mmCIF file of C-alpha atoms in Angstrom:
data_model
loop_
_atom_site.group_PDB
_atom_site.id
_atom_site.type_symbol
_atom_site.label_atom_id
_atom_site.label_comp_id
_atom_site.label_asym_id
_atom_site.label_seq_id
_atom_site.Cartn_x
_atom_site.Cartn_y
_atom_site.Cartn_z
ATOM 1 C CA UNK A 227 131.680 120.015 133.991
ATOM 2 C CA UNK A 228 131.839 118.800 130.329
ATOM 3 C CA UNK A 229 135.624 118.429 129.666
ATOM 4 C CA UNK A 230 137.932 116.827 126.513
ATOM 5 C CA UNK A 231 140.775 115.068 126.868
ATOM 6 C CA UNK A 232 144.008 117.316 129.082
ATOM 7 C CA UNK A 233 141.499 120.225 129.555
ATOM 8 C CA UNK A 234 142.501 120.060 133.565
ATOM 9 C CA UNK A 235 139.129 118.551 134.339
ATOM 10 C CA UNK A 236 140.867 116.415 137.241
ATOM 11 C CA UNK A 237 143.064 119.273 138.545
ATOM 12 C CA UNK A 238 139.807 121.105 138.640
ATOM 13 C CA UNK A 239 138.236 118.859 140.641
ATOM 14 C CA UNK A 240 141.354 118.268 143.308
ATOM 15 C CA UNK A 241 140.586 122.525 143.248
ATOM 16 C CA UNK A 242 137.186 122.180 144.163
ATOM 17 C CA UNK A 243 137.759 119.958 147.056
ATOM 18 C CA UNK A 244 140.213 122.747 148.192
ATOM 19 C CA UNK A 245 137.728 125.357 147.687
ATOM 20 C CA UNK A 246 135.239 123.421 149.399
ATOM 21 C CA UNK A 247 137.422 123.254 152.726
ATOM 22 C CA UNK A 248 138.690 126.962 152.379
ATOM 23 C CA UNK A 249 135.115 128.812 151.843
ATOM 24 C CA UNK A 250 133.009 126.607 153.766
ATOM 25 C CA UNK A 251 133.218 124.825 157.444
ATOM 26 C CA UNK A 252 132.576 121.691 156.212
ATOM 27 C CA UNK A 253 135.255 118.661 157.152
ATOM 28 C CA UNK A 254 137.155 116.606 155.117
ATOM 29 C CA UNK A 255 135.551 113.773 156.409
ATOM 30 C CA UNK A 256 132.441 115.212 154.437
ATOM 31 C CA UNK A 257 133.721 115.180 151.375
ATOM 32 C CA UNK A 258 133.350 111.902 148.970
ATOM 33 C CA UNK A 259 134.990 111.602 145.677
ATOM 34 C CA UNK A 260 134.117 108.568 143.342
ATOM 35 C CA UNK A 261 136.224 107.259 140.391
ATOM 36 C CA UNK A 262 136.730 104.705 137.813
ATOM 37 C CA UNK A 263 140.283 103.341 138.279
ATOM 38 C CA UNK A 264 142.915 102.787 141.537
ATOM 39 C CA UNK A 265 144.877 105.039 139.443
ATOM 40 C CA UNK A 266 142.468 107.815 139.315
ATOM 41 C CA UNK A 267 142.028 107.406 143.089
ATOM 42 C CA UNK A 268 145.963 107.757 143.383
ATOM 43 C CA UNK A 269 146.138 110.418 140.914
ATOM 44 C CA UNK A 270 143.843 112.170 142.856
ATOM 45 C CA UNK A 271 145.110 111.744 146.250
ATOM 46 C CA UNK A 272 148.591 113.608 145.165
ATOM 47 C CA UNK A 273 146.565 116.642 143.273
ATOM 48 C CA UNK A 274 144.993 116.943 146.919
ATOM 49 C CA UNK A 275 148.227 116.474 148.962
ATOM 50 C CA UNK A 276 149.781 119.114 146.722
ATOM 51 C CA UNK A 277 146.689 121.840 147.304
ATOM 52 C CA UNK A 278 145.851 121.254 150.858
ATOM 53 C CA UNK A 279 148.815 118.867 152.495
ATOM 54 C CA UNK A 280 148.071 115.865 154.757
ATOM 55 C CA UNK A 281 144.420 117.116 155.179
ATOM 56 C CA UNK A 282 144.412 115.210 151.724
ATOM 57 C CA UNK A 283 144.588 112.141 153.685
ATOM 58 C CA UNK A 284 141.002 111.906 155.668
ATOM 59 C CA UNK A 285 138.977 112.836 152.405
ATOM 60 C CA UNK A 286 136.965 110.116 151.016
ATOM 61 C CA UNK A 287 138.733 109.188 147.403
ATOM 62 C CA UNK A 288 137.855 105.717 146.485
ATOM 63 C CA UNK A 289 136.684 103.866 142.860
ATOM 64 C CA UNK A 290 132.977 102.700 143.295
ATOM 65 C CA UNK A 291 133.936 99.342 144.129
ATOM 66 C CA UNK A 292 136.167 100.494 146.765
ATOM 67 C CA UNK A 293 133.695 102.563 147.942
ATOM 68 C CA UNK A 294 130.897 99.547 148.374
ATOM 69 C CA UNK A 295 133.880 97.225 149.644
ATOM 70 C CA UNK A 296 135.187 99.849 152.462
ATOM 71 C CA UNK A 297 131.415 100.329 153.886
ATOM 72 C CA UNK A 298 130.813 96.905 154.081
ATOM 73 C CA UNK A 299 133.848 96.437 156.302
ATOM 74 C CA UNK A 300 133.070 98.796 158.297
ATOM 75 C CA UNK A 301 129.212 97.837 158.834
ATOM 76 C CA UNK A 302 129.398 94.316 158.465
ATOM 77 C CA UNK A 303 126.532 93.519 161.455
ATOM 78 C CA UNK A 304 124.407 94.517 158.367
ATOM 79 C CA UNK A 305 126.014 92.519 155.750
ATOM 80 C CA UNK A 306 126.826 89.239 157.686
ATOM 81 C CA UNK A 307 130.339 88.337 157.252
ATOM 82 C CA UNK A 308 131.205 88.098 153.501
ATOM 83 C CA UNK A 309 134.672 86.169 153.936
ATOM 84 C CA UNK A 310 134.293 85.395 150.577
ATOM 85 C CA UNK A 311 136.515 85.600 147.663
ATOM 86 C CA UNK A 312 136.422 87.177 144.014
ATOM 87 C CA UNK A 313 135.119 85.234 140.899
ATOM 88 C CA UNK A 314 137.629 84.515 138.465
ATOM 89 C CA UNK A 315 137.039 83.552 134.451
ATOM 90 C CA UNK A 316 137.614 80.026 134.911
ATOM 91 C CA UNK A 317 135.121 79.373 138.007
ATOM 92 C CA UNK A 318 132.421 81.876 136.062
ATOM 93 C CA UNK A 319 133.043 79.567 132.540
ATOM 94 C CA UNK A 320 132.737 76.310 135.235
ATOM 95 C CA UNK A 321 129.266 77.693 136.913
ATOM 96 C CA UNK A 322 127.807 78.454 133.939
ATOM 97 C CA UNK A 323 128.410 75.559 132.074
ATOM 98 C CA UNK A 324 127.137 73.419 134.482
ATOM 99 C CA UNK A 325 123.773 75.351 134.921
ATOM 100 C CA UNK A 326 123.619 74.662 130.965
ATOM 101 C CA UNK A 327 124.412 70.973 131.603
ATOM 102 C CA UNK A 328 121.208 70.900 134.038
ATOM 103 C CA UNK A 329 118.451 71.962 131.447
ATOM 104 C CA UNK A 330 115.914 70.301 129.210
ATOM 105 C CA UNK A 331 117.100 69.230 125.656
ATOM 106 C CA UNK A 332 113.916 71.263 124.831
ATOM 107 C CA UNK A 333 114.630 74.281 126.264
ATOM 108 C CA UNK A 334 115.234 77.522 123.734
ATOM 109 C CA UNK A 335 118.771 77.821 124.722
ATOM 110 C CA UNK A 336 120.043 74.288 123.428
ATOM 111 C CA UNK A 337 117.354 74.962 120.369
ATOM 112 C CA UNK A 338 119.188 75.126 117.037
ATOM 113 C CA UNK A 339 122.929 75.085 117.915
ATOM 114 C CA UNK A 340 125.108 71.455 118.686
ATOM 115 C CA UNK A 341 127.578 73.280 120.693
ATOM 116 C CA UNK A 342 125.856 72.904 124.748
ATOM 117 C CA UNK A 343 127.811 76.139 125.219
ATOM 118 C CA UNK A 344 126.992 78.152 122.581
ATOM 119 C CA UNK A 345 125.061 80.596 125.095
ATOM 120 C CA UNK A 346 127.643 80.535 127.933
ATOM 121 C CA UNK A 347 129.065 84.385 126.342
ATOM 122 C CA UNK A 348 125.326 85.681 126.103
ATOM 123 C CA UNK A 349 124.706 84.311 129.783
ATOM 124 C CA UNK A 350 128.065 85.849 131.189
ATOM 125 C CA UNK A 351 127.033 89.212 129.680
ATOM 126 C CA UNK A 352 123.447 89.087 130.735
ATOM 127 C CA UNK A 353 124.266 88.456 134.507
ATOM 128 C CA UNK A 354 126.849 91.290 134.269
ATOM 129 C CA UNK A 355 123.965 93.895 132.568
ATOM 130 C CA UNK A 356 121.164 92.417 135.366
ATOM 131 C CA UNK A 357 123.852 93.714 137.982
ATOM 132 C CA UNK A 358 125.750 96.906 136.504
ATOM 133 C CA UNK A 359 121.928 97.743 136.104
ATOM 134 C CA UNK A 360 120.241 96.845 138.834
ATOM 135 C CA UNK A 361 117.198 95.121 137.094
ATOM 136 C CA UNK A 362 114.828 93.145 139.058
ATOM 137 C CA UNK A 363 113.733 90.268 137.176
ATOM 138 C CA UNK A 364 109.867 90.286 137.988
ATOM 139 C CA UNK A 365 110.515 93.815 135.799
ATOM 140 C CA UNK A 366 112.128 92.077 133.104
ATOM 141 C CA UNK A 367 109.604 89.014 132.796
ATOM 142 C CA UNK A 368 106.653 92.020 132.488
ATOM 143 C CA UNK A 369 108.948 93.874 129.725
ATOM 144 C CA UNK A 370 109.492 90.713 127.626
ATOM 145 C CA UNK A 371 105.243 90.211 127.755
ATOM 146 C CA UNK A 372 104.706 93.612 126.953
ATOM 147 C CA UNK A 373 106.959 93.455 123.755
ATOM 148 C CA UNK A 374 105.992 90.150 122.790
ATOM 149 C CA UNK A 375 102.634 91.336 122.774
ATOM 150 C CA UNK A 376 103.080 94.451 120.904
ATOM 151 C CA UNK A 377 105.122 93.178 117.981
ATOM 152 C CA UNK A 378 102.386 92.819 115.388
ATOM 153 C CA UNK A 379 102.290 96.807 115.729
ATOM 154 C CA UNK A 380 105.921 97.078 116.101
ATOM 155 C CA UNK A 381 107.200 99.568 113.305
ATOM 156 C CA UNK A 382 109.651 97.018 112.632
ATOM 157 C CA UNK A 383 107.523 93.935 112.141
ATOM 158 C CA UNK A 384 104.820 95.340 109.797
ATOM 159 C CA UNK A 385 105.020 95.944 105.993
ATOM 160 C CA UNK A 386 105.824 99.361 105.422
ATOM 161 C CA UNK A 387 105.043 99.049 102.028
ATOM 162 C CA UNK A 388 103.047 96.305 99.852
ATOM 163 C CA UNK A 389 105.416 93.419 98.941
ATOM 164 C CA UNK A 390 103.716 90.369 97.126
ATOM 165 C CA UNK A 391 100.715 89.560 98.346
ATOM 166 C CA UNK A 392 101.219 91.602 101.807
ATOM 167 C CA UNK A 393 99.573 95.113 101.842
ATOM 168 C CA UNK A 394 101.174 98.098 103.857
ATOM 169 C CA UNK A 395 100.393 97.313 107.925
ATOM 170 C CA UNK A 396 100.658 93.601 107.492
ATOM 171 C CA UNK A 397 103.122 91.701 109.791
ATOM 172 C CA UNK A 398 105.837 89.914 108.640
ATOM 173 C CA UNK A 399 105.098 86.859 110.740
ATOM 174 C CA UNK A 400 108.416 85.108 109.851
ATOM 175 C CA UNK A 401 110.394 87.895 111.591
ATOM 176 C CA UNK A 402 107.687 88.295 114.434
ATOM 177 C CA UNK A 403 108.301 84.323 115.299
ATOM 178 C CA UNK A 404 111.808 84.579 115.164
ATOM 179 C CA UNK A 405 111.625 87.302 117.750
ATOM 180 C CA UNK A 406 109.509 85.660 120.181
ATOM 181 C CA UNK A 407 112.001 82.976 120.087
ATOM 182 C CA UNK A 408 114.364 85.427 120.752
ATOM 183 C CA UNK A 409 112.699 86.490 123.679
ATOM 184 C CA UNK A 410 111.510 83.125 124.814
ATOM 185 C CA UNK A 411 115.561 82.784 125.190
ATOM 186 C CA UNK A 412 115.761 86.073 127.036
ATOM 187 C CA UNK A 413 113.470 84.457 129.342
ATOM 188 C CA UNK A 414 115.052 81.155 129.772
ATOM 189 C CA UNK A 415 118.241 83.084 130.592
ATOM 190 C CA UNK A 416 116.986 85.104 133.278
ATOM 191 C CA UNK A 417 115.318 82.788 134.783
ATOM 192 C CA UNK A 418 119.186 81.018 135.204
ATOM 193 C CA UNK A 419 120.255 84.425 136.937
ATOM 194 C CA UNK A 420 118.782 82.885 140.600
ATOM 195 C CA UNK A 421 120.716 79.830 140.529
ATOM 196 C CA UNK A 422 123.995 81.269 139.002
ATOM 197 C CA UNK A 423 123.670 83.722 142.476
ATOM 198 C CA UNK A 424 123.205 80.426 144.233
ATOM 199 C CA UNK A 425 126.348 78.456 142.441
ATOM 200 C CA UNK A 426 128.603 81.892 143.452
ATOM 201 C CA UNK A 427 127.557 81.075 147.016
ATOM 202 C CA UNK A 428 128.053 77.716 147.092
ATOM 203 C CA UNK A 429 131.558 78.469 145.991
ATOM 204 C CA UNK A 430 132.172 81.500 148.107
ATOM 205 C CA UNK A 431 132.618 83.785 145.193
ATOM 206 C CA UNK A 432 131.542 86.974 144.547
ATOM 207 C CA UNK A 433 131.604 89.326 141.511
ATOM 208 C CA UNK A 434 132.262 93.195 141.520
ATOM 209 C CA UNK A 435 128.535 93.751 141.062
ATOM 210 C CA UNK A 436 127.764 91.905 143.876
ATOM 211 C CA UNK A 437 129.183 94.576 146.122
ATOM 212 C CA UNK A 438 127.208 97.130 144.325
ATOM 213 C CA UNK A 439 124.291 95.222 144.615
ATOM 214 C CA UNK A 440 125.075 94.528 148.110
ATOM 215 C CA UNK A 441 125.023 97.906 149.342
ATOM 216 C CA UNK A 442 121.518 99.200 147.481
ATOM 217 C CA UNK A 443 119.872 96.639 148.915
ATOM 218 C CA UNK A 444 121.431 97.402 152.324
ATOM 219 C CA UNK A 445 120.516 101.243 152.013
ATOM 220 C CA UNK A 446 116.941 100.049 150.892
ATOM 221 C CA UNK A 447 116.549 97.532 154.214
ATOM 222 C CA UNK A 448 118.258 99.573 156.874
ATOM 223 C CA UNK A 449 117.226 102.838 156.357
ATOM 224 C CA UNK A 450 119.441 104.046 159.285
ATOM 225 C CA UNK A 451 122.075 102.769 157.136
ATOM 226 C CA UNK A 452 121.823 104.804 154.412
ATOM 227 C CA UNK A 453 120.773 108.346 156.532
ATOM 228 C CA UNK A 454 123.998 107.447 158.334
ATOM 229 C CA UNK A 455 125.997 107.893 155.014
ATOM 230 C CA UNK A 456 123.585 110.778 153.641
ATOM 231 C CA UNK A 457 124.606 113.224 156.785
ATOM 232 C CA UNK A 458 128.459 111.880 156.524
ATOM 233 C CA UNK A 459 128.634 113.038 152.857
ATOM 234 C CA UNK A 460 127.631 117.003 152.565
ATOM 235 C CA UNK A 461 129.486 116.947 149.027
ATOM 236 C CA UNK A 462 129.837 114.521 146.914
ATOM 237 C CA UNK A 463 132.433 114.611 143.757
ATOM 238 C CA UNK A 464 132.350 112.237 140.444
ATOM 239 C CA UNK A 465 135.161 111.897 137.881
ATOM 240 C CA UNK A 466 134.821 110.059 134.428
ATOM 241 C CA UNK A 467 130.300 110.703 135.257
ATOM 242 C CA UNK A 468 130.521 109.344 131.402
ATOM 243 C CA UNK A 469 131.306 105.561 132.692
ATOM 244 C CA UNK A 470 129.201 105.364 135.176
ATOM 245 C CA UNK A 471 126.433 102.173 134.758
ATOM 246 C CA UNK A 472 122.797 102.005 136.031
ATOM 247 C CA UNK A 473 123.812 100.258 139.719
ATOM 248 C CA UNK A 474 127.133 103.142 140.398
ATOM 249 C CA UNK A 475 124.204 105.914 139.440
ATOM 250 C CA UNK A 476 121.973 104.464 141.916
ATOM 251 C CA UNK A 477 124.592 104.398 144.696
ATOM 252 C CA UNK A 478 125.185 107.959 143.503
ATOM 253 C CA UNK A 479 121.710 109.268 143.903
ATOM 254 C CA UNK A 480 120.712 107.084 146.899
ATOM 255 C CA UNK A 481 123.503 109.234 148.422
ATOM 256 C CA UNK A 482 122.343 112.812 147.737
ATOM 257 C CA UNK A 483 118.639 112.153 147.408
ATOM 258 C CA UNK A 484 118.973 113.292 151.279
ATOM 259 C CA UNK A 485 119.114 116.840 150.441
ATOM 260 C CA UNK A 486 116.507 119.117 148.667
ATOM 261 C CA UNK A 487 119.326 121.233 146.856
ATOM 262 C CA UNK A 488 122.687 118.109 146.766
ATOM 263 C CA UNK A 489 125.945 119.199 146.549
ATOM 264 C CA UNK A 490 126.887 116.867 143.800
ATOM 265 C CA UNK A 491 129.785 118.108 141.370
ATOM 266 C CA UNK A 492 130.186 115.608 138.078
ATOM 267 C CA UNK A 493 132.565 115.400 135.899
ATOM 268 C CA UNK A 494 132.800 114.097 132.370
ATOM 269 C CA UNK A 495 132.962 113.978 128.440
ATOM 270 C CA UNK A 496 130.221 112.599 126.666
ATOM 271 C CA UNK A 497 133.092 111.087 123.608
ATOM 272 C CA UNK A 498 134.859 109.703 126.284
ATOM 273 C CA UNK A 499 132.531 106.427 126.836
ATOM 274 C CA UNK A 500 135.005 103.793 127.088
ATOM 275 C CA UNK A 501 133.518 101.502 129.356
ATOM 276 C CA UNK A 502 129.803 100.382 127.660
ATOM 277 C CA UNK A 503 131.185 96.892 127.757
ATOM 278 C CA UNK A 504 130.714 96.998 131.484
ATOM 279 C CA UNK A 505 127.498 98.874 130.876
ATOM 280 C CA UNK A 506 128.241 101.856 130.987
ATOM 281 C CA UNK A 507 125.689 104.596 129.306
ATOM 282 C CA UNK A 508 125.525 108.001 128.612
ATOM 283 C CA UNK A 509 121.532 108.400 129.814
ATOM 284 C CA UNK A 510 123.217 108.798 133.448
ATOM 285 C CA UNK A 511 124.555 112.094 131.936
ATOM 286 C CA UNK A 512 121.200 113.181 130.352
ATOM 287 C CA UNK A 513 119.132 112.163 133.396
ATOM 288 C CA UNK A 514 121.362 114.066 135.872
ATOM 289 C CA UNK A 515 120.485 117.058 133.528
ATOM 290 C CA UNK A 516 116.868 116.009 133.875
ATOM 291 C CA UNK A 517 116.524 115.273 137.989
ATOM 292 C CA UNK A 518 118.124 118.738 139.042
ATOM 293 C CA UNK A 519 116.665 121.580 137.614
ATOM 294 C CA UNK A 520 119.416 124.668 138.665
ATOM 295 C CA UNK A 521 121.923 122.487 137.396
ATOM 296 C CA UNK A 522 125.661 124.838 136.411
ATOM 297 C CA UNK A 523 127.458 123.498 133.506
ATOM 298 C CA UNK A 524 130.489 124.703 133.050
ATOM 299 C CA UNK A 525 132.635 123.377 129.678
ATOM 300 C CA UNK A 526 136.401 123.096 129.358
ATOM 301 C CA UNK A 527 137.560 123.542 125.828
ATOM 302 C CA UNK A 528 141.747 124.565 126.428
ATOM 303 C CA UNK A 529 143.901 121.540 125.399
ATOM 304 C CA UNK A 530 146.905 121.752 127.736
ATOM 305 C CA UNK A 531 149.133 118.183 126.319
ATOM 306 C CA UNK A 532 148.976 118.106 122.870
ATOM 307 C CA UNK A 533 150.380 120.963 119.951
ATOM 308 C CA UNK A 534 147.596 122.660 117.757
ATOM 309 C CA UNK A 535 148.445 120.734 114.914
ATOM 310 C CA UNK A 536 147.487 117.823 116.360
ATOM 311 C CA UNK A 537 144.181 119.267 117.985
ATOM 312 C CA UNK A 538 143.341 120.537 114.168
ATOM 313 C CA UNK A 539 143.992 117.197 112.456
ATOM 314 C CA UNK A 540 141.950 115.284 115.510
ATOM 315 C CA UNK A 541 139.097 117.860 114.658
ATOM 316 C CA UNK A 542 138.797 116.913 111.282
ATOM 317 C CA UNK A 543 138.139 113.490 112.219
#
């Protein structure tokens, strides 16, 4: 369901879940609904106590964290016991710092710049994309060699035009060398990602993505695991699809991959992206469109909060 802004998108969802239980014979306890924010969890939980009562209550509403964080609880002989507590800003700044304190004076990321620190932001963000994403390094390293080595053909790095004494298809060599610095950076970076996991566990810390994480690898090493949650779920519900990154897609799908035809109901508005900074991308809204081929879309276009003036003049924008 493609939906703007106070269109009833969420109410239509709580309705759905009501439907669900009315028309078919299925349990609440099969039922899964995934958001973005406690509030949308709370939101939802009194749409659904106001349709179907205290039924509302045994009807699986979490955020994707929660999610991750409730199923670890409650199978923790395959996690171990992770009595460990969440990262804050300071410790992440103090970790980092002092994996750039333990390199080379050669190495590409102290290269060019006084400050020791000047790559502590571009490391903080990279760890959080390697997670939200769910990239496996070994895939990365092969990506940065296959780029590297195709940049004399890259569009980009090749006279389009002659220019001096370059003709049209020559590369421009300064900009291909300051790219395979670039990359020679990349690489130094990830290869900090193993013992940045390593200073979090020394510590006892964990990050958000680390749950996600967590729990993929869990469903890939204990198949039973994952079948377990595949039979629980017969329906499975997203709100805010729009936000979702590479790692919360993957839980999705490992979910309903179970089933030839899924019952899998998203929600979202493709200019309502407000969370890329946590990786968030609209290709998990293209590729759903892709992977199911009798997919129903159904569009919301009736403003229910704001006047018609104000609709007009935001159209115009």
């Amino acid at each position: 369901m493609l939906a703007g802004p106070s269109t009833g998108k969420s109410n239509r969802l709580a309705a759905r879940i009501g439907n669900i239980l009315r028309e078919t014979d299925t349990g609440a306890k099969n039922i899964l609904c995934l958001t973005f924010t406690e509030a949308g969890v709370k939101a939802m939980r009194e749409r659904l106590l106001k349709f179907i009562g205290p039924e509302a209550h045994r009807i699986g509403i979490y955020t994707f964290h929660g999610f991750c964080s409730n199923l670890i609880q409650q199978n923790l002989q395959y996690f171990g016991k992770p009595d460990l507590e969440p990262l804050g800003e300071l410790e992440q700044i103090r970790i980092i710092r002092s994996l750039l304190d333990g390199l080379e004076q050669d190495t590409p990321l102290r290269q060019g710049y006084h400050d020791p620190y000047f790559y502590e932001p571009h490391l903080k963000h990279l760890f959080s994309a390697i997670k939200s994403e769910n990239w496996e390094l070994d895939d990365m390293d092969q990506k940065i060699d296959k780029y590297v080595t195709e940049l004399p053909a890259h569009p980009d790095f090749v006279y389009q035009k002659k220019y001096k004494d370059k003709v049209k298809g020559d590369p421009k060599q300064g900009q291909i060398d300051e790219e395979i610095l670039r990359m020679k950076r990349l690489r130094a970076a990830t290869d900090l990602f193993p013992a940045y996991q390593e200073g979090l566990r020394k510590e006892r810390r964990y990050d958000y993505g680390d749950m996600i994480g967590w729990v993929l690898r869990a469903f890939n090493d204990f198949p039973s695991l994952l079948r377990a949650y595949q039979e629980r779920y017969q329906y499975v519900l997203v709100d805010e699809f729009q936000d979702t990154n590479g790692a919360q897609d993957a839980i999705v799908r490992s979910l309903v991959d179970y089933w030839e035809k899924p019952n899998i109901f998203i929600v979202g508005d493709d200019d309502q992206a407000i969370y890329e900074f946590q990786g968030a991308r609209l290709r998990s809204m293209t590729d759903f469109f892709k992977r199911y081929d009798d997919v129903k879309l159904v569009t919301l276009t009736e403003n229910y909060r704001s006047r018609q003036e104000i609709l007009d003049v935001a159209s115009t924008l």
